[in-house]
JSON list of C-alpha atoms in Angstrom, two decimals:
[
{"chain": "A", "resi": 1473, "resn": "UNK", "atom": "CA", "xyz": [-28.71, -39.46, 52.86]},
{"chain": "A", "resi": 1474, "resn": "UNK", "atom": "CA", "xyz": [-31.43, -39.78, 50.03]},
{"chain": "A", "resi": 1475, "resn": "UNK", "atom": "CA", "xyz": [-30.28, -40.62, 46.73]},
{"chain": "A", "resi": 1476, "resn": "UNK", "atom": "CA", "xyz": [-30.34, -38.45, 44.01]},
{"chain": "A", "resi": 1477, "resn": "UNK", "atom": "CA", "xyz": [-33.79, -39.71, 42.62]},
{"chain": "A", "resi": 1478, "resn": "UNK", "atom": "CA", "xyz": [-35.60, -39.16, 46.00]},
{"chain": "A", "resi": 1479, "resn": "UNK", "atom": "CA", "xyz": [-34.76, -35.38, 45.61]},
{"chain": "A", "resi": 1480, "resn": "UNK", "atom": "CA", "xyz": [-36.15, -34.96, 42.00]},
{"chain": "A", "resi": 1481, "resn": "UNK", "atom": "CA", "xyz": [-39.27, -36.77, 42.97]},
{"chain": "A", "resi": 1482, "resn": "UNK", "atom": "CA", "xyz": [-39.87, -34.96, 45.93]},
{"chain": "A", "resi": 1483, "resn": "UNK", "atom": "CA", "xyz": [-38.76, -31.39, 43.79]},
{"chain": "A", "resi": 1484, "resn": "UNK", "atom": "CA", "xyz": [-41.32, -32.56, 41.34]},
{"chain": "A", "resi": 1485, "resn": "UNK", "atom": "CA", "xyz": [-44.06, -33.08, 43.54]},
{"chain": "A", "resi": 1486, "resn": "UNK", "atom": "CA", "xyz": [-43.13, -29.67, 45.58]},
{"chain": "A", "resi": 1487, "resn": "UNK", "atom": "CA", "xyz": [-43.43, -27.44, 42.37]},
{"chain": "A", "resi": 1488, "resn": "UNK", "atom": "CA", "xyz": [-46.78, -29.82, 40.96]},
{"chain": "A", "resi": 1489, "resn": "UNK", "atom": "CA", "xyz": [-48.65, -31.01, 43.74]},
{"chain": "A", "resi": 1490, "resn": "UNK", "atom": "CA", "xyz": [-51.40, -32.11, 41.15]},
{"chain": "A", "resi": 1491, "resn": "UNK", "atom": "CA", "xyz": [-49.07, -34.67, 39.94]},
{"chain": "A", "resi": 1492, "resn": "UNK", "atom": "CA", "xyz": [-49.86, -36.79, 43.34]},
{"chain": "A", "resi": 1493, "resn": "UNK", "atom": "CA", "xyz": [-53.73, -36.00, 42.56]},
{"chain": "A", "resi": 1494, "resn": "UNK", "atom": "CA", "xyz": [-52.97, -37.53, 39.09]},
{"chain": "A", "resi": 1495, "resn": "UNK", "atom": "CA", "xyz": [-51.51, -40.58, 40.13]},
{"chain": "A", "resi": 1496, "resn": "UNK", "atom": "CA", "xyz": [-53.83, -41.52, 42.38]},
{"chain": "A", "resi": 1497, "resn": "UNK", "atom": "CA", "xyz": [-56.69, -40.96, 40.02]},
{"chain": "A", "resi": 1498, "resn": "UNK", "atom": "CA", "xyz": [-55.82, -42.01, 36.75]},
{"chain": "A", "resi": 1499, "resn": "UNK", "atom": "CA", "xyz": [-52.85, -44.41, 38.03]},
{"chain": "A", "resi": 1500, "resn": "UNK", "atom": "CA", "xyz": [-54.36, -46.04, 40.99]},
{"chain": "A", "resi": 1501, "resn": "UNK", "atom": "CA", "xyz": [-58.20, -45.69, 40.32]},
{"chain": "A", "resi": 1502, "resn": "UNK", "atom": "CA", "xyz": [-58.64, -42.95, 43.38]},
{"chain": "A", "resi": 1503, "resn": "UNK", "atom": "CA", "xyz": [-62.09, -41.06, 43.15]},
{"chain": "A", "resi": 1504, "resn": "UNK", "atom": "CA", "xyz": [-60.97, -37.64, 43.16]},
{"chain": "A", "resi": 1505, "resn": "UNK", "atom": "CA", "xyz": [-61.94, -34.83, 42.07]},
{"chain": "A", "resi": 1506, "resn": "UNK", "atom": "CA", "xyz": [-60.58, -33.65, 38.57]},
{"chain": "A", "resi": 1507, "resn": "UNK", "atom": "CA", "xyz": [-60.71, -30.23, 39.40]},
{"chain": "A", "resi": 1508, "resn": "UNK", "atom": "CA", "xyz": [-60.08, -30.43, 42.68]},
{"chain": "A", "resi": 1509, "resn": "UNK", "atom": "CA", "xyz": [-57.93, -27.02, 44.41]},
{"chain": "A", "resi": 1510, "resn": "UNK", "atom": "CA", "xyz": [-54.29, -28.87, 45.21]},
{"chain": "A", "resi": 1511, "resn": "UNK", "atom": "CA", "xyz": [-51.32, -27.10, 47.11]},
{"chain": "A", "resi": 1512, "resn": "UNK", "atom": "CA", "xyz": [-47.72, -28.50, 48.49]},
{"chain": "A", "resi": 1513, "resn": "UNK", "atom": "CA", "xyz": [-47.55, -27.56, 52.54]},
{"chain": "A", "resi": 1514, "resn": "UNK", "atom": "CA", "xyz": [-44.77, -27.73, 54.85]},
{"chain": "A", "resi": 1515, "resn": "UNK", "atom": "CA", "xyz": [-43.15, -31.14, 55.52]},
{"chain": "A", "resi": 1516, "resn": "UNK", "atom": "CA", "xyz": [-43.26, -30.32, 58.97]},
{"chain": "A", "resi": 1517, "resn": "UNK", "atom": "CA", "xyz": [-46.04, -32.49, 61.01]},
{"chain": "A", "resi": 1518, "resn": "UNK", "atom": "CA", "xyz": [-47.06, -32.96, 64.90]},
{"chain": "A", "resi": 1519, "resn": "UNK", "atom": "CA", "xyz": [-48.46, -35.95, 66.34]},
{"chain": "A", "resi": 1520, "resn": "UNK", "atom": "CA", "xyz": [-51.01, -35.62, 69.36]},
{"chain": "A", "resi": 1521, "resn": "UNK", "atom": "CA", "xyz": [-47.95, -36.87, 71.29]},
{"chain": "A", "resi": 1522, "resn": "UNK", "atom": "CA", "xyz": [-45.92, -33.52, 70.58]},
{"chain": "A", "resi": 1523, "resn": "UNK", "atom": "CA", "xyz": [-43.69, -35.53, 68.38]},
{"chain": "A", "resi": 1524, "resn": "UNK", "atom": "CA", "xyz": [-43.00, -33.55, 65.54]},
{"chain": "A", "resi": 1525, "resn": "UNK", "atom": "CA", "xyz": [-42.58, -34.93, 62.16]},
{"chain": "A", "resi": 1526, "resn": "UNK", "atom": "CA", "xyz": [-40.26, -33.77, 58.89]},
{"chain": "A", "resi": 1527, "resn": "UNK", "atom": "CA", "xyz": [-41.61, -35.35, 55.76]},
{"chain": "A", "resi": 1528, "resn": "UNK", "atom": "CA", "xyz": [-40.42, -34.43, 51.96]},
{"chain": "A", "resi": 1529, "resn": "UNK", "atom": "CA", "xyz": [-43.52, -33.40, 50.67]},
{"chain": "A", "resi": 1530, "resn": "UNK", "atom": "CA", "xyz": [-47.29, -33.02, 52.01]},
{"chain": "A", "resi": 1531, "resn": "UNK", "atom": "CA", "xyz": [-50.05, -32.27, 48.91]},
{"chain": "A", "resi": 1532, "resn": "UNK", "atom": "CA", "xyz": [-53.66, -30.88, 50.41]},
{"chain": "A", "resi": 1533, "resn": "UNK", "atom": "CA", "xyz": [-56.63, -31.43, 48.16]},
{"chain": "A", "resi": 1534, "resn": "UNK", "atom": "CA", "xyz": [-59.68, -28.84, 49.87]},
{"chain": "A", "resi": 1535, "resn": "UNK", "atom": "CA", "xyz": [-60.76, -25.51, 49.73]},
{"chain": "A", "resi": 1536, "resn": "UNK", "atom": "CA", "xyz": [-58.09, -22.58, 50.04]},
{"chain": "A", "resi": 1537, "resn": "UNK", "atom": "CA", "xyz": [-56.31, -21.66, 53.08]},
{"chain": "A", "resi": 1538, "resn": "UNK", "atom": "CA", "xyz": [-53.24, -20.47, 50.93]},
{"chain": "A", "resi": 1539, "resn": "UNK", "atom": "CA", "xyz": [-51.89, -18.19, 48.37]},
{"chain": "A", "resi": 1540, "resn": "UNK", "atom": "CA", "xyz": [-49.91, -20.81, 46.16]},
{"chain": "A", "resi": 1541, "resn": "UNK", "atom": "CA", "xyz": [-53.21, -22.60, 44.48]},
{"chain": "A", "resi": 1542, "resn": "UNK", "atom": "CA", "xyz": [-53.17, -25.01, 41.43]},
{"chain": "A", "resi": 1543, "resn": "UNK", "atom": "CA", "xyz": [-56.42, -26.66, 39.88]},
{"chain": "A", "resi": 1544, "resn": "UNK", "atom": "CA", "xyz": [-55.35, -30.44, 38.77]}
]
C-alpha cells in the first residue's frame, strides 16, 4: 500500500500535469517547450506483449487529442 505522500504527489501531478513539465525544465535542465500543450492520461498502459500496465500518473506533452488541456 503507498504511503500517504505517494498519493498527494501523484494527486498533484493528476490535477497539474505541467508541474512534471516544470521539473524537468527548470529542475533538471530538460529542453522543453515553455508553452508546450500538457494533459494527465489514464494510468492504464499495454506493452506489445499484451501485458497491461497500471501506473499513478502519465503527463503527455503534444498537440491535442483531449478536452482537459493546460499550457505550462
Amino acid at each position: 500500500m503507498p504511503a500517504p505522500w505517494h498519493d498527494i504527489l501523484t494527486e498533484t501531478f493528476k490535477e497539474r500535469p505541467e508541474l512534471a513539465v516544470d521539473l524537468l525544465r527548470d529542475g533538471l535542465g530538460h529542453d522543453l517547450p515553455r508553452n508546450a500543450l500538457v494533459r494527465a492520461e489514464s494510468g492504464s498502459l499495454n506493452t506489445r506483449n499484451s501485458q497491461d500496465l497500471h501506473v499513478d500518473t502519465v503527463t503527455v506533452i503534444g498537440p491535442p487529442c483531449g478536452a482537459s488541456w493546460r499550457s505550462s
